Amino acid sequence: MDILLMGPPGAGKGTQGAILSEARGLPKFATGDLLRDAVKRKTPLGLKAKAVIEAGNLVSDDIILGIVREQLAKPEAAKGVIFDGVVRTIPQAEGVERLLAERGRRMEAVLFFDVTDEEILARLNKRRNIEQRADDDPAAVATRLKAYRQQTAPVLDWYEQRNLLRRIPAVGSVEEIAQRARRALEH
Ligand code: ADP
Protein backbone atom coordinates (compact mmCIF):
# COMPACT_ATOMS: atom_id res chain seq x y z
CA MET A 1 0.00 0.00 0.00
CA ASP A 2 1.45 3.34 -1.03
CA ILE A 3 0.42 6.40 0.97
CA LEU A 4 1.48 10.00 0.43
CA LEU A 5 1.65 12.57 3.22
CA MET A 6 1.28 16.22 2.23
CA GLY A 7 1.02 19.50 4.07
CA PRO A 8 2.91 22.72 4.63
CA PRO A 9 6.32 22.74 6.31
CA GLY A 10 5.86 22.07 10.01
CA ALA A 11 2.49 20.32 9.56
CA GLY A 12 3.70 17.22 11.41
CA LYS A 13 4.14 14.88 8.44
CA GLY A 14 7.37 13.49 9.87
CA THR A 15 5.85 12.62 13.25
CA GLN A 16 2.67 11.13 11.81
CA GLY A 17 4.63 9.36 9.08
CA ALA A 18 6.74 7.57 11.68
CA ILE A 19 3.59 6.41 13.52
CA LEU A 20 1.94 5.20 10.29
CA SER A 21 5.11 3.46 9.18
CA GLU A 22 5.27 1.55 12.44
CA ALA A 23 1.54 0.70 12.42
CA ARG A 24 1.52 -0.52 8.82
CA GLY A 25 4.97 -2.10 8.77
CA LEU A 26 5.89 -0.03 5.72
CA PRO A 27 9.10 1.96 5.27
CA LYS A 28 8.81 5.73 5.47
CA PHE A 29 10.67 7.73 2.92
CA ALA A 30 11.10 11.51 3.30
CA THR A 31 12.90 13.41 0.55
CA GLY A 32 13.70 16.17 3.06
CA ASP A 33 15.53 13.77 5.45
CA LEU A 34 17.30 12.04 2.62
CA LEU A 35 18.48 15.33 1.10
CA ARG A 36 19.64 16.71 4.46
CA ASP A 37 21.60 13.52 5.04
CA ALA A 38 23.22 13.84 1.58
CA VAL A 39 24.20 17.43 2.41
CA LYS A 40 25.73 16.34 5.72
CA ARG A 41 27.71 13.53 4.08
CA LYS A 42 28.77 15.81 1.20
CA THR A 43 27.74 13.28 -1.45
CA PRO A 44 27.50 14.54 -5.09
CA LEU A 45 23.74 14.91 -4.60
CA GLY A 46 24.28 16.80 -1.33
CA LEU A 47 26.80 19.17 -2.85
CA LYS A 48 24.44 19.88 -5.72
CA ALA A 49 21.37 20.46 -3.53
CA LYS A 50 22.88 22.26 -0.51
CA ALA A 51 22.39 25.88 -1.55
CA VAL A 52 18.89 25.24 -2.90
CA ILE A 53 17.73 23.55 0.32
CA GLU A 54 19.28 26.08 2.64
CA ALA A 55 17.59 28.92 0.79
CA GLY A 56 14.25 27.11 1.17
CA ASN A 57 13.70 26.49 -2.55
CA LEU A 58 12.59 23.24 -4.16
CA VAL A 59 15.14 20.82 -5.53
CA SER A 60 14.59 20.00 -9.23
CA ASP A 61 11.95 17.47 -10.26
CA ASP A 62 14.61 15.37 -12.03
CA ILE A 63 16.62 14.97 -8.84
CA ILE A 64 13.54 14.11 -6.79
CA LEU A 65 12.25 11.56 -9.32
CA GLY A 66 15.71 9.99 -9.49
CA ILE A 67 15.63 9.55 -5.71
CA VAL A 68 12.11 8.09 -5.82
CA ARG A 69 13.16 5.60 -8.51
CA GLU A 70 16.08 4.48 -6.33
CA GLN A 71 13.95 4.12 -3.22
CA LEU A 72 11.25 2.13 -5.02
CA ALA A 73 13.89 -0.30 -6.28
CA LYS A 74 14.81 -1.33 -2.73
CA PRO A 75 13.50 -4.73 -1.59
CA GLU A 76 11.97 -3.24 1.58
CA ALA A 77 9.80 -0.97 -0.59
CA ALA A 78 8.20 -3.91 -2.42
CA LYS A 79 4.95 -3.90 -0.41
CA GLY A 80 4.47 -0.16 -0.33
CA VAL A 81 5.91 3.02 1.06
CA ILE A 82 4.83 5.94 3.22
CA PHE A 83 5.93 8.91 1.11
CA ASP A 84 6.55 11.89 3.40
CA GLY A 85 6.65 15.24 1.63
CA VAL A 86 7.90 13.57 -1.52
CA VAL A 87 5.53 15.15 -4.06
CA ARG A 88 5.70 18.95 -4.19
CA THR A 89 4.99 19.82 -7.81
CA ILE A 90 2.59 18.55 -10.49
CA PRO A 91 5.45 17.03 -12.58
CA GLN A 92 6.53 15.13 -9.47
CA ALA A 93 2.95 13.85 -8.96
CA GLU A 94 2.92 12.65 -12.58
CA GLY A 95 6.40 11.15 -12.29
CA VAL A 96 5.63 9.25 -9.09
CA GLU A 97 2.41 7.94 -10.67
CA ARG A 98 4.47 6.64 -13.60
CA LEU A 99 7.15 5.07 -11.39
CA LEU A 100 4.50 3.28 -9.31
CA ALA A 101 2.66 2.14 -12.46
CA GLU A 102 5.90 0.57 -13.74
CA ARG A 103 5.65 -1.66 -10.68
CA GLY A 104 1.94 -2.32 -11.11
CA ARG A 105 1.09 -0.01 -8.21
CA ARG A 106 -0.80 3.20 -7.63
CA MET A 107 -1.09 5.73 -4.81
CA GLU A 108 -3.74 4.41 -2.44
CA ALA A 109 -4.41 7.62 -0.51
CA VAL A 110 -3.03 11.10 0.04
CA LEU A 111 -3.28 12.46 3.57
CA PHE A 112 -3.24 16.23 3.68
CA PHE A 113 -2.24 17.58 7.09
CA ASP A 114 -3.99 20.89 7.25
CA VAL A 115 -2.69 23.68 9.53
CA THR A 116 -3.02 27.47 9.48
CA ASP A 117 -0.05 29.66 8.56
CA GLU A 118 -0.01 31.14 12.07
CA GLU A 119 0.36 27.74 13.62
CA ILE A 120 3.10 26.81 11.14
CA LEU A 121 5.16 29.89 11.90
CA ALA A 122 4.88 29.23 15.64
CA ARG A 123 5.91 25.59 15.21
CA LEU A 124 8.88 26.33 12.97
CA ASN A 125 10.04 29.00 15.38
CA LYS A 126 10.01 26.47 18.17
CA ARG A 127 11.77 23.82 16.05
CA ARG A 128 14.50 26.27 15.06
CA ASN A 129 15.52 26.51 18.70
CA ILE A 130 15.62 22.74 19.13
CA GLU A 131 16.89 21.22 15.88
CA GLN A 132 19.07 23.99 14.43
CA ARG A 133 18.09 23.18 10.86
CA ALA A 134 19.76 25.59 8.45
CA ASP A 135 16.49 25.98 6.51
CA ASP A 136 14.46 26.99 9.58
CA ASP A 137 15.89 30.52 9.67
CA PRO A 138 13.17 33.14 9.04
CA ALA A 139 14.14 33.96 5.44
CA ALA A 140 14.31 30.30 4.41
CA VAL A 141 11.01 29.57 6.18
CA ALA A 142 9.32 32.39 4.23
CA THR A 143 10.72 30.97 0.97
CA ARG A 144 9.56 27.44 1.85
CA LEU A 145 6.05 28.68 2.61
CA LYS A 146 5.98 30.55 -0.69
CA ALA A 147 7.20 27.47 -2.59
CA TYR A 148 4.51 25.48 -0.82
CA ARG A 149 1.73 27.89 -1.79
CA GLN A 150 2.83 28.36 -5.38
CA GLN A 151 4.03 24.89 -6.33
CA THR A 152 2.70 22.37 -3.84
CA ALA A 153 -0.83 23.60 -3.05
CA PRO A 154 -1.94 22.93 -6.70
CA VAL A 155 -0.86 19.31 -6.23
CA LEU A 156 -3.67 18.93 -3.67
CA ASP A 157 -6.22 19.65 -6.44
CA TRP A 158 -4.47 17.15 -8.72
CA TYR A 159 -5.03 14.39 -6.14
CA GLU A 160 -8.51 15.68 -5.25
CA GLN A 161 -9.51 15.25 -8.92
CA ARG A 162 -8.34 11.64 -8.65
CA ASN A 163 -10.39 11.19 -5.51
CA LEU A 164 -7.37 10.34 -3.39
CA LEU A 165 -7.19 13.33 -1.07
CA ARG A 166 -8.16 12.98 2.62
CA ARG A 167 -7.96 16.14 4.69
CA ILE A 168 -6.75 15.77 8.26
CA PRO A 169 -7.09 18.77 10.59
CA ALA A 170 -3.58 18.73 12.00
CA VAL A 171 -3.97 20.74 15.20
CA GLY A 172 -4.36 18.73 18.40
CA SER A 173 -2.32 16.14 20.23
CA VAL A 174 -0.07 13.76 18.31
CA GLU A 175 -2.37 10.87 19.30
CA GLU A 176 -5.54 12.71 18.19
CA ILE A 177 -4.06 13.45 14.80
CA ALA A 178 -2.76 9.87 14.45
CA GLN A 179 -6.28 8.64 15.13
CA ARG A 180 -7.72 10.93 12.44
CA ALA A 181 -5.11 9.63 10.00
CA ARG A 182 -5.96 6.01 10.85
CA ARG A 183 -9.68 6.68 10.34
CA ALA A 184 -9.06 8.49 7.07
CA LEU A 185 -7.37 5.36 5.76
CA GLU A 186 -10.25 3.09 6.74
CA HIS A 187 -12.48 4.18 3.91
P1 ADP B 1 9.63 21.09 4.97
O1 ADP B 1 8.49 20.22 4.52
O2 ADP B 1 9.51 21.49 6.38
O3 ADP B 1 9.94 22.19 4.03
P2 ADP B 1 11.49 18.93 4.46
O4 ADP B 1 12.46 18.40 5.44
O5 ADP B 1 10.41 18.02 4.03
O6 ADP B 1 10.95 20.25 5.09
O7 ADP B 1 12.27 19.45 3.17
C1 ADP B 1 13.39 20.30 3.27
C2 ADP B 1 13.83 20.80 1.90
O8 ADP B 1 14.20 19.70 1.07
C3 ADP B 1 12.78 21.55 1.10
O9 ADP B 1 12.68 22.90 1.48
C4 ADP B 1 13.34 21.36 -0.32
O10 ADP B 1 14.44 22.22 -0.56
C5 ADP B 1 13.86 19.95 -0.30
N1 ADP B 1 12.82 18.99 -0.75
C6 ADP B 1 12.31 17.97 -0.01
N2 ADP B 1 11.40 17.27 -0.72
C7 ADP B 1 11.33 17.86 -1.93
C8 ADP B 1 10.56 17.63 -3.11
N3 ADP B 1 9.69 16.63 -3.22
N4 ADP B 1 10.75 18.46 -4.15
C9 ADP B 1 11.63 19.45 -4.11
N5 ADP B 1 12.38 19.75 -3.03
C10 ADP B 1 12.23 18.96 -1.95
mmCIF file with all atom_site columns, N, CA and C in Angstrom, residues 5 10 20 30 48 53 57 78 83 87 98 107 119 122-123 129 145 155-156 165-166 172 179 181:
data_model
loop_
_atom_site.group_PDB
_atom_site.id
_atom_site.type_symbol
_atom_site.label_atom_id
_atom_site.label_alt_id
_atom_site.label_comp_id
_atom_site.label_asym_id
_atom_site.label_entity_id
_atom_site.label_seq_id
_atom_site.pdbx_PDB_ins_code
_atom_site.Cartn_x
_atom_site.Cartn_y
_atom_site.Cartn_z
_atom_site.occupancy
_atom_site.B_iso_or_equiv
_atom_site.pdbx_formal_charge
_atom_site.auth_seq_id
_atom_site.auth_comp_id
_atom_site.auth_asym_id
_atom_site.auth_atom_id
_atom_site.pdbx_PDB_model_num
ATOM 1  N N  . LEU A 1 5   ? 1.968  11.564 2.216   1.00 0.00 ? 5   LEU A N  1
ATOM 2  C CA . LEU A 1 5   ? 1.647  12.575 3.222   1.00 0.00 ? 5   LEU A CA 1
ATOM 3  C C  . LEU A 1 5   ? 1.996  13.943 2.661   1.00 0.00 ? 5   LEU A C  1
ATOM 4  N N  . GLY A 1 10  ? 6.246  21.974 8.608   1.00 0.00 ? 10  GLY A N  1
ATOM 5  C CA . GLY A 1 10  ? 5.859  22.071 10.008  1.00 0.00 ? 10  GLY A CA 1
ATOM 6  C C  . GLY A 1 10  ? 4.479  21.506 10.305  1.00 0.00 ? 10  GLY A C  1
ATOM 7  N N  . LEU A 1 20  ? 2.587  6.007  11.340  1.00 0.00 ? 20  LEU A N  1
ATOM 8  C CA . LEU A 1 20  ? 1.940  5.200  10.293  1.00 0.00 ? 20  LEU A CA 1
ATOM 9  C C  . LEU A 1 20  ? 2.855  4.080  9.807   1.00 0.00 ? 20  LEU A C  1
ATOM 10 N N  . ALA A 1 30  ? 11.275 10.051 3.330   1.00 0.00 ? 30  ALA A N  1
ATOM 11 C CA . ALA A 1 30  ? 11.098 11.507 3.295   1.00 0.00 ? 30  ALA A CA 1
ATOM 12 C C  . ALA A 1 30  ? 12.221 12.129 2.481   1.00 0.00 ? 30  ALA A C  1
ATOM 13 N N  . LYS A 1 48  ? 25.253 19.236 -4.701  1.00 0.00 ? 48  LYS A N  1
ATOM 14 C CA . LYS A 1 48  ? 24.437 19.883 -5.723  1.00 0.00 ? 48  LYS A CA 1
ATOM 15 C C  . LYS A 1 48  ? 23.222 20.591 -5.088  1.00 0.00 ? 48  LYS A C  1
ATOM 16 N N  . ILE A 1 53  ? 18.452 23.924 -0.897  1.00 0.00 ? 53  ILE A N  1
ATOM 17 C CA . ILE A 1 53  ? 17.726 23.550 0.318   1.00 0.00 ? 53  ILE A CA 1
ATOM 18 C C  . ILE A 1 53  ? 17.856 24.632 1.387   1.00 0.00 ? 53  ILE A C  1
ATOM 19 N N  . ASN A 1 57  ? 14.318 26.758 -1.241  1.00 0.00 ? 57  ASN A N  1
ATOM 20 C CA . ASN A 1 57  ? 13.699 26.486 -2.548  1.00 0.00 ? 57  ASN A CA 1
ATOM 21 C C  . ASN A 1 57  ? 13.544 24.989 -2.790  1.00 0.00 ? 57  ASN A C  1
ATOM 22 N N  . ALA A 1 78  ? 9.002  -3.091 -1.497  1.00 0.00 ? 78  ALA A N  1
ATOM 23 C CA . ALA A 1 78  ? 8.204  -3.908 -2.417  1.00 0.00 ? 78  ALA A CA 1
ATOM 24 C C  . ALA A 1 78  ? 6.716  -3.928 -2.081  1.00 0.00 ? 78  ALA A C  1
ATOM 25 N N  . PHE A 1 83  ? 5.189  7.802  1.713   1.00 0.00 ? 83  PHE A N  1
ATOM 26 C CA . PHE A 1 83  ? 5.930  8.908  1.114   1.00 0.00 ? 83  PHE A CA 1
ATOM 27 C C  . PHE A 1 83  ? 5.676  10.171 1.931   1.00 0.00 ? 83  PHE A C  1
ATOM 28 N N  . VAL A 1 87  ? 6.097  14.541 -2.840  1.00 0.00 ? 87  VAL A N  1
ATOM 29 C CA . VAL A 1 87  ? 5.530  15.146 -4.059  1.00 0.00 ? 87  VAL A CA 1
ATOM 30 C C  . VAL A 1 87  ? 5.201  16.618 -3.797  1.00 0.00 ? 87  VAL A C  1
ATOM 31 N N  . ARG A 1 98  ? 3.857  7.471  -12.562 1.00 0.00 ? 98  ARG A N  1
ATOM 32 C CA . ARG A 1 98  ? 4.473  6.641  -13.601 1.00 0.00 ? 98  ARG A CA 1
ATOM 33 C C  . ARG A 1 98  ? 5.393  5.585  -12.986 1.00 0.00 ? 98  ARG A C  1
ATOM 34 N N  . MET A 1 107 ? -0.930 5.102  -6.124  1.00 0.00 ? 107 MET A N  1
ATOM 35 C CA . MET A 1 107 ? -1.086 5.727  -4.813  1.00 0.00 ? 107 MET A CA 1
ATOM 36 C C  . MET A 1 107 ? -2.465 5.349  -4.281  1.00 0.00 ? 107 MET A C  1
ATOM 37 N N  . GLU A 1 119 ? -0.100 28.900 12.870  1.00 0.00 ? 119 GLU A N  1
ATOM 38 C CA . GLU A 1 119 ? 0.357  27.736 13.625  1.00 0.00 ? 119 GLU A CA 1
ATOM 39 C C  . GLU A 1 119 ? 1.714  27.249 13.080  1.00 0.00 ? 119 GLU A C  1
ATOM 40 N N  . ALA A 1 122 ? 4.575  29.471 14.221  1.00 0.00 ? 122 ALA A N  1
ATOM 41 C CA . ALA A 1 122 ? 4.876  29.231 15.636  1.00 0.00 ? 122 ALA A CA 1
ATOM 42 C C  . ALA A 1 122 ? 5.653  27.928 15.796  1.00 0.00 ? 122 ALA A C  1
ATOM 43 N N  . ARG A 1 123 ? 5.239  26.885 15.073  1.00 0.00 ? 123 ARG A N  1
ATOM 44 C CA . ARG A 1 123 ? 5.908  25.586 15.211  1.00 0.00 ? 123 ARG A CA 1
ATOM 45 C C  . ARG A 1 123 ? 7.350  25.640 14.701  1.00 0.00 ? 123 ARG A C  1
ATOM 46 N N  . ASN A 1 129 ? 14.747 26.478 17.456  1.00 0.00 ? 129 ASN A N  1
ATOM 47 C CA . ASN A 1 129 ? 15.519 26.514 18.704  1.00 0.00 ? 129 ASN A CA 1
ATOM 48 C C  . ASN A 1 129 ? 15.949 25.135 19.167  1.00 0.00 ? 129 ASN A C  1
ATOM 49 N N  . LEU A 1 145 ? 7.508  28.511 2.617   1.00 0.00 ? 145 LEU A N  1
ATOM 50 C CA . LEU A 1 145 ? 6.045  28.681 2.611   1.00 0.00 ? 145 LEU A CA 1
ATOM 51 C C  . LEU A 1 145 ? 5.566  29.171 1.247   1.00 0.00 ? 145 LEU A C  1
ATOM 52 N N  . VAL A 1 155 ? -0.931 20.775 -6.182  1.00 0.00 ? 155 VAL A N  1
ATOM 53 C CA . VAL A 1 155 ? -0.864 19.305 -6.234  1.00 0.00 ? 155 VAL A CA 1
ATOM 54 C C  . VAL A 1 155 ? -2.042 18.693 -5.452  1.00 0.00 ? 155 VAL A C  1
ATOM 55 N N  . LEU A 1 156 ? -2.526 19.435 -4.440  1.00 0.00 ? 156 LEU A N  1
ATOM 56 C CA . LEU A 1 156 ? -3.668 18.929 -3.673  1.00 0.00 ? 156 LEU A CA 1
ATOM 57 C C  . LEU A 1 156 ? -4.873 18.758 -4.592  1.00 0.00 ? 156 LEU A C  1
ATOM 58 N N  . LEU A 1 165 ? -7.567 12.426 -2.154  1.00 0.00 ? 165 LEU A N  1
ATOM 59 C CA . LEU A 1 165 ? -7.192 13.330 -1.066  1.00 0.00 ? 165 LEU A CA 1
ATOM 60 C C  . LEU A 1 165 ? -8.068 13.166 0.175   1.00 0.00 ? 165 LEU A C  1
ATOM 61 N N  . ARG A 1 166 ? -7.442 13.003 1.329   1.00 0.00 ? 166 ARG A N  1
ATOM 62 C CA . ARG A 1 166 ? -8.161 12.977 2.616   1.00 0.00 ? 166 ARG A CA 1
ATOM 63 C C  . ARG A 1 166 ? -7.582 14.081 3.484   1.00 0.00 ? 166 ARG A C  1
ATOM 64 N N  . GLY A 1 172 ? -3.880 19.615 17.329  1.00 0.00 ? 172 GLY A N  1
ATOM 65 C CA . GLY A 1 172 ? -4.361 18.726 18.399  1.00 0.00 ? 172 GLY A CA 1
ATOM 66 C C  . GLY A 1 172 ? -3.173 17.932 18.897  1.00 0.00 ? 172 GLY A C  1
ATOM 67 N N  . GLN A 1 179 ? -4.991 9.327  15.208  1.00 0.00 ? 179 GLN A N  1
ATOM 68 C CA . GLN A 1 179 ? -6.276 8.642  15.127  1.00 0.00 ? 179 GLN A CA 1
ATOM 69 C C  . GLN A 1 179 ? -7.072 9.106  13.895  1.00 0.00 ? 179 GLN A C  1
ATOM 70 N N  . ALA A 1 181 ? -5.791 10.201 11.181  1.00 0.00 ? 181 ALA A N  1
ATOM 71 C CA . ALA A 1 181 ? -5.108 9.634  10.005  1.00 0.00 ? 181 ALA A CA 1
ATOM 72 C C  . ALA A 1 181 ? -5.518 8.173  9.827   1.00 0.00 ? 181 ALA A C  1
#
